[in-house]
Coordinates of N, CA and C in Angstrom, one line a residue:
M207 N 0.8 -1.2 0.0 CA 0.0 0.0 0.0 C 0.9 1.3 0.0
A208 N 0.3 2.3 -0.5 CA 1.1 3.6 -0.6 C 0.7 4.5 0.6
H209 N 1.6 5.5 0.8 CA 1.3 6.5 1.8 C -0.1 7.0 1.8
R210 N -0.6 7.3 0.6 CA -2.0 7.8 0.5 C -3.0 6.8 1.0
D211 N -2.9 5.6 0.8 CA -3.9 4.6 1.3 C -3.9 4.5 2.8
F212 N -2.8 4.5 3.5 CA -2.8 4.5 4.9 C -3.3 5.9 5.5
M213 N -3.0 7.0 4.8 CA -3.4 8.3 5.3 C -5.0 8.4 5.1
L214 N -5.5 7.8 4.1 CA -7.0 7.8 3.9 C -7.6 7.1 5.1
R215 N -7.0 6.0 5.6 CA -7.6 5.4 6.8 C -7.5 6.4 8.0
A216 N -6.4 7.1 8.1 CA -6.3 8.1 9.2 C -7.4 9.2 9.0
V217 N -7.7 9.6 7.8 CA -8.8 10.5 7.5 C -10.1 10.0 8.0
E218 N -10.4 8.7 7.7 CA -11.6 8.0 8.2 C -11.7 8.1 9.7
L219 N -10.6 7.9 10.4 CA -10.6 8.0 11.9 C -10.8 9.4 12.3
A220 N -10.2 10.4 11.6 CA -10.5 11.8 11.9 C -12.0 12.1 11.8
Q221 N -12.6 11.5 10.8 CA -14.1 11.7 10.6 C -14.8 11.1 11.9
K222 N -14.3 10.0 12.4 CA -14.9 9.5 13.6 C -14.8 10.5 14.8
A223 N -13.6 11.1 14.9 CA -13.4 12.2 15.9 C -14.4 13.3 15.7
Y224 N -14.5 13.7 14.5 CA -15.4 14.8 14.1 C -16.8 14.5 14.5
D225 N -17.2 13.3 14.2 CA -18.6 12.8 14.6 C -18.8 12.9 16.1
M226 N -17.8 12.8 16.9 CA -17.8 12.8 18.3 C -17.6 14.2 18.8
R227 N -17.6 15.2 17.9 CA -17.4 16.6 18.2 C -16.0 16.9 18.8
E228 N -15.0 16.1 18.4 CA -13.6 16.2 18.7 C -12.9 16.9 17.6
V229 N -11.8 17.5 17.8 CA -10.9 18.1 16.8 C -10.6 16.9 15.9
P230 N -10.9 17.0 14.6 CA -10.8 15.8 13.7 C -9.4 15.4 13.3
V231 N -8.8 14.6 14.2 CA -7.4 14.1 13.9 C -7.5 12.6 14.0
G232 N -6.9 11.9 13.0 CA -6.9 10.4 13.1 C -5.4 10.0 12.8
A233 N -5.1 8.8 13.3 CA -3.7 8.3 13.2 C -3.7 6.8 13.1
V234 N -2.8 6.3 12.3 CA -2.6 4.8 12.2 C -1.1 4.6 12.3
V235 N -0.7 3.4 12.9 CA 0.7 3.0 12.9 C 0.8 1.8 12.0
V236 N 1.8 1.8 11.2 CA 2.0 0.7 10.2 C 3.3 0.1 10.4
K237 N 3.3 -1.3 10.3 CA 4.6 -2.0 10.3 C 4.5 -3.1 9.2
D238 N 5.5 -3.3 8.4 CA 5.4 -4.3 7.4 C 4.2 -4.2 6.5
N239 N 3.8 -3.0 6.2 CA 2.6 -2.8 5.3 C 1.3 -3.2 5.9
R240 N 1.2 -3.3 7.3 CA 0.0 -3.7 8.0 C -0.3 -2.7 9.1
I241 N -1.5 -2.3 9.2 CA -1.9 -1.4 10.3 C -1.9 -2.2 11.6
I242 N -1.1 -1.7 12.6 CA -1.0 -2.4 13.9 C -1.6 -1.5 15.0
G243 N -2.0 -0.3 14.7 CA -2.5 0.6 15.8 C -3.3 1.7 15.1
E244 N -4.4 2.1 15.7 CA -5.2 3.2 15.2 C -5.7 4.1 16.4
G245 N -6.0 5.3 16.0 CA -6.4 6.3 17.0 C -7.1 7.5 16.4
Y246 N -7.8 8.2 17.3 CA -8.5 9.4 16.9 C -8.6 10.3 18.2
N247 N -8.7 11.6 18.0 CA -8.8 12.4 19.2 C -10.0 12.1 20.1
F248 N -9.8 12.1 21.4 CA -10.8 11.8 22.3 C -10.7 12.6 23.6
R249 N -10.0 13.8 23.5 CA -9.7 14.6 24.7 C -11.0 15.1 25.3
E250 N -11.9 15.6 24.6 CA -13.1 16.2 25.1 C -14.1 15.1 25.7
S251 N -14.3 14.1 24.9 CA -15.2 13.0 25.3 C -14.7 12.3 26.6
Q252 N -13.4 12.1 26.7 CA -12.9 11.4 27.9 C -12.3 12.4 28.9
Q253 N -12.3 13.7 28.6 CA -11.7 14.7 29.5 C -10.3 14.3 29.9
S254 N -9.5 14.0 28.9 CA -8.1 13.5 29.1 C -7.1 14.4 28.3
A255 N -6.2 14.9 29.0 CA -5.1 15.7 28.4 C -4.3 14.9 27.4
L256 N -4.3 13.6 27.6 CA -3.6 12.7 26.8 C -4.4 12.1 25.6
G257 N -5.6 12.6 25.4 CA -6.5 12.1 24.4 C -6.2 12.5 23.0
H258 N -5.0 12.3 22.6 CA -4.7 12.6 21.2 C -4.6 11.3 20.3
A259 N -4.9 11.5 19.1 CA -5.0 10.4 18.1 C -3.7 9.6 18.1
E260 N -2.5 10.3 18.1 CA -1.2 9.6 18.1 C -1.0 8.8 19.3
I261 N -1.4 9.3 20.5 CA -1.2 8.5 21.7 C -2.0 7.2 21.7
M262 N -3.2 7.3 21.2 CA -4.1 6.1 21.1 C -3.5 5.1 20.1
A263 N -3.0 5.6 19.0 CA -2.5 4.7 18.0 C -1.2 4.1 18.4
I264 N -0.3 4.8 19.1 CA 0.9 4.3 19.6 C 0.6 3.2 20.7
E265 N -0.3 3.5 21.6 CA -0.6 2.6 22.7 C -1.2 1.3 22.1
N266 N -2.0 1.4 21.1 CA -2.6 0.2 20.4 C -1.5 -0.6 19.7
A267 N -0.6 0.1 19.0 CA 0.5 -0.6 18.3 C 1.5 -1.3 19.3
C268 N 1.7 -0.7 20.4 CA 2.6 -1.3 21.5 C 1.9 -2.6 22.0
K269 N 0.6 -2.5 22.2 CA -0.1 -3.7 22.6 C -0.1 -4.8 21.5
T270 N -0.2 -4.4 20.3 CA -0.2 -5.4 19.2 C 1.2 -6.1 19.1
L271 N 2.2 -5.3 19.3 CA 3.6 -5.9 19.2 C 4.1 -6.5 20.5
G272 N 3.4 -6.1 21.6 CA 3.9 -6.6 22.9 C 5.2 -5.9 23.3
S273 N 5.4 -4.7 22.8 CA 6.7 -4.0 23.1 C 6.4 -2.5 23.0
W274 N 7.2 -1.7 23.7 CA 7.1 -0.3 23.6 C 7.9 0.2 22.5
R275 N 8.8 -0.6 21.9 CA 9.7 -0.2 20.8 C 8.9 -0.4 19.5
L276 N 8.7 0.7 18.8 CA 8.1 0.7 17.5 C 9.0 0.9 16.4
E277 N 10.2 0.3 16.5 CA 11.2 0.3 15.4 C 10.6 -0.2 14.1
G278 N 10.9 0.4 13.0 CA 10.5 0.0 11.7 C 9.0 0.3 11.4
C279 N 8.4 1.2 12.3 CA 7.0 1.5 12.1 C 6.9 3.0 11.6
T280 N 5.8 3.2 10.9 CA 5.4 4.5 10.4 C 4.1 4.9 11.0
L281 N 4.1 6.2 11.5 CA 2.8 6.8 11.9 C 2.3 7.7 10.8
Y282 N 1.0 7.5 10.5 CA 0.3 8.3 9.6 C -0.7 9.1 10.4
V283 N -0.7 10.4 10.3 CA -1.6 11.3 11.1 C -2.0 12.5 10.3
T284 N -3.3 12.9 10.5 CA -3.8 13.9 9.6 C -3.4 15.3 9.9
M285 N -2.8 15.5 11.1 CA -2.2 16.8 11.5 C -0.9 16.6 12.1
E286 N 0.1 17.5 11.9 CA 1.4 17.4 12.5 C 1.3 17.1 14.0
P287 N 2.0 16.2 14.5 CA 1.9 15.9 16.0 C 2.4 17.1 16.8
C288 N 1.7 17.3 18.0 CA 2.1 18.3 18.9 C 3.4 17.9 19.6
I289 N 3.9 18.7 20.4 CA 5.2 18.4 21.1 C 5.1 17.2 22.0
M290 N 3.9 17.1 22.7 CA 3.7 15.9 23.6 C 3.8 14.6 22.7
C291 N 3.0 14.6 21.6 CA 2.9 13.4 20.8 C 4.3 13.2 20.1
T292 N 5.0 14.2 19.7 CA 6.3 14.0 19.1 C 7.2 13.4 20.1
G293 N 7.1 13.8 21.3 CA 8.0 13.1 22.4 C 7.7 11.6 22.5
A294 N 6.4 11.3 22.5 CA 6.0 9.9 22.5 C 6.5 9.1 21.3
I295 N 6.4 9.8 20.1 CA 6.9 9.2 18.9 C 8.4 8.9 18.9
I296 N 9.1 9.9 19.4 CA 10.6 9.7 19.5 C 10.9 8.6 20.5
N297 N 10.3 8.7 21.7 CA 10.5 7.7 22.7 C 10.1 6.3 22.3
S298 N 9.2 6.1 21.4 CA 8.8 4.8 21.0 C 9.7 4.2 19.9
R299 N 10.7 5.1 19.5 CA 11.6 4.7 18.4 C 11.0 4.5 17.0
M300 N 9.9 5.2 16.8 CA 9.2 5.2 15.5 C 10.2 5.6 14.4
E301 N 10.1 4.9 13.3 CA 11.0 5.2 12.2 C 10.6 6.5 11.4
R302 N 9.3 6.6 11.2 CA 8.9 7.7 10.2 C 7.5 8.2 10.7
V303 N 7.3 9.5 10.4 CA 5.9 10.1 10.6 C 5.5 10.7 9.2
V304 N 4.4 10.4 8.8 CA 3.8 11.0 7.6 C 2.5 11.8 8.0
Y305 N 2.5 13.1 7.7 CA 1.3 13.8 8.2 C 0.8 14.7 7.1
S306 N -0.5 15.1 7.2 CA -1.2 15.9 6.2 C -0.9 17.4 6.4
L307 N -1.3 17.9 7.5 CA -1.3 19.3 7.8 C -0.2 19.8 8.7
I308 N 0.4 20.9 8.4 CA 1.4 21.5 9.3 C 0.6 22.2 10.4
D309 N 1.1 22.1 11.6 CA 0.4 22.8 12.8 C 1.4 23.9 13.3
F310 N 1.2 25.1 12.8 CA 2.0 26.2 13.2 C 1.9 26.7 14.6
K311 N 0.8 26.3 15.3 CA 0.6 26.7 16.7 C 1.2 25.7 17.7
A312 N 1.2 24.4 17.3 CA 1.7 23.4 18.3 C 2.5 22.3 17.8
G313 N 2.8 22.3 16.5 CA 3.5 21.2 15.8 C 4.9 21.0 16.4
G314 N 5.3 19.7 16.5 CA 6.6 19.4 17.1 C 7.5 18.8 16.0
L315 N 7.1 18.8 14.8 CA 8.0 18.2 13.7 C 8.1 19.2 12.5
G316 N 8.2 20.5 12.9 CA 8.5 21.5 11.8 C 7.6 22.7 11.8
G317 N 6.4 22.6 12.3 CA 5.4 23.7 12.3 C 5.8 24.8 13.3
L318 N 5.7 24.5 14.6 CA 6.1 25.4 15.6 C 7.6 25.2 15.9
T319 N 8.0 24.0 16.1 CA 9.4 23.6 16.4 C 9.6 22.3 15.8
D320 N 10.9 21.8 15.9 CA 11.2 20.5 15.4 C 12.1 19.8 16.4
L321 N 11.4 18.8 17.1 CA 12.2 18.1 18.1 C 13.3 17.2 17.6
N322 N 13.2 17.0 16.3 CA 14.4 16.3 15.6 C 15.7 17.1 15.7
Q323 N 15.5 18.4 15.8 CA 16.7 19.2 15.7 C 17.4 19.5 17.1
I324 N 16.9 18.9 18.2 CA 17.5 19.3 19.5 C 18.5 18.3 20.1
G325 N 18.8 17.3 19.3 CA 19.8 16.4 19.7 C 19.4 15.3 20.6
L326 N 18.2 14.8 20.5 CA 17.7 13.7 21.3 C 18.4 12.4 20.8
N327 N 18.2 11.3 21.5 CA 18.9 10.1 21.2 C 18.3 9.4 20.0
H328 N 17.2 9.9 19.5 CA 16.5 9.3 18.3 C 15.8 10.4 17.5
S329 N 15.7 10.2 16.3 CA 15.0 11.2 15.4 C 14.1 10.4 14.4
V330 N 13.1 11.0 13.9 CA 12.2 10.3 13.0 C 12.3 11.0 11.6
D331 N 12.2 10.2 10.5 CA 12.0 10.7 9.2 C 10.6 11.3 9.1
T332 N 10.5 12.4 8.4 CA 9.2 13.1 8.3 C 8.8 13.3 6.8
I333 N 7.6 13.1 6.5 CA 7.0 13.4 5.2 C 5.7 14.2 5.4
M334 N 5.6 15.3 4.8 CA 4.4 16.2 5.0 C 3.6 16.3 3.7
G335 N 2.3 16.6 4.0 CA 1.4 17.0 2.9 C 0.6 15.9 2.2
V336 N 0.7 14.7 2.7 CA 0.0 13.5 2.1 C -1.5 13.7 2.5
C337 N -2.4 13.7 1.5 CA -3.9 13.9 1.7 C -4.2 15.2 2.4
E338 N -3.4 16.2 2.1 CA -3.6 17.5 2.7 C -5.0 18.1 2.5
M339 N -5.5 18.0 1.3 CA -6.8 18.5 1.0 C -7.9 17.8 1.8
E340 N -7.9 16.5 1.9 CA -8.9 15.8 2.6 C -8.9 16.1 4.1
S341 N -7.7 16.2 4.6 CA -7.6 16.5 6.1 C -8.0 18.0 6.3
A342 N -7.6 18.9 5.5 CA -7.9 20.3 5.6 C -9.4 20.6 5.5
A343 N -10.1 19.9 4.6 CA -11.5 20.1 4.5 C -12.2 19.7 5.8
L344 N -11.8 18.6 6.4 CA -12.5 18.2 7.7 C -12.2 19.2 8.8
V345 N -10.9 19.6 8.9 CA -10.6 20.5 10.0 C -11.2 21.9 9.8
D346 N -11.2 22.4 8.6 CA -11.9 23.6 8.3 C -13.4 23.6 8.6
K347 N -14.0 22.5 8.2 CA -15.5 22.4 8.5 C -15.7 22.4 10.0
F348 N -14.9 21.6 10.7 CA -15.0 21.5 12.2 C -15.0 22.9 12.8
F349 N -13.9 23.7 12.5 CA -13.7 25.0 13.2 C -14.7 26.0 12.7
K350 N -15.2 25.9 11.4 CA -16.2 26.8 11.0 C -17.5 26.6 11.8
E351 N -17.9 25.3 12.0 CA -19.1 25.0 12.7 C -18.9 25.5 14.2
L352 N -17.7 25.3 14.7 CA -17.5 25.7 16.1 C -17.6 27.2 16.3
R353 N -17.1 28.0 15.3 CA -17.2 29.5 15.4 C -18.7 29.9 15.2
E354 N -19.4 29.2 14.3 CA -20.8 29.6 14.1 C -21.6 29.2 15.4
K355 N -21.3 28.2 16.1 CA -22.0 27.8 17.3 C -21.8 28.8 18.4
R356 N -20.6 29.4 18.5 CA -20.2 30.3 19.5 C -20.9 31.7 19.3
K357 N -21.4 32.0 18.1 CA -22.0 33.3 17.8 C -23.3 33.5 18.6

């Protein structure tokens, strides 16, 4: 499967978050061309500061492999991971992150800052812009509805 195929699954998970009135972010972890973990934002519904799509996907992947080490794995996520999630990605020894949208307010892999550049013991390869239009449409729709609701 190609990057686009796995990212489209992440977009489906972002839609699930959107349906739950969560910021629409979805994530999948892939190893050997197979999805081993999935996640979507659940911060509001679970009132959890850790309720990010990447954290759920990483946790599920670790359970699938029976290990905290996700060497050789790729994370596909519809928005650039925040600094917290980037820390979890680096600590899990993830090989690569593929994301759709740059997050200039909180991104940890190039948007706001790049944790790959601070000299940690591991860094991840990064690919940006995969399925950008699909992810942007969902995020734009979510925040437009949120602004209209607040009026």
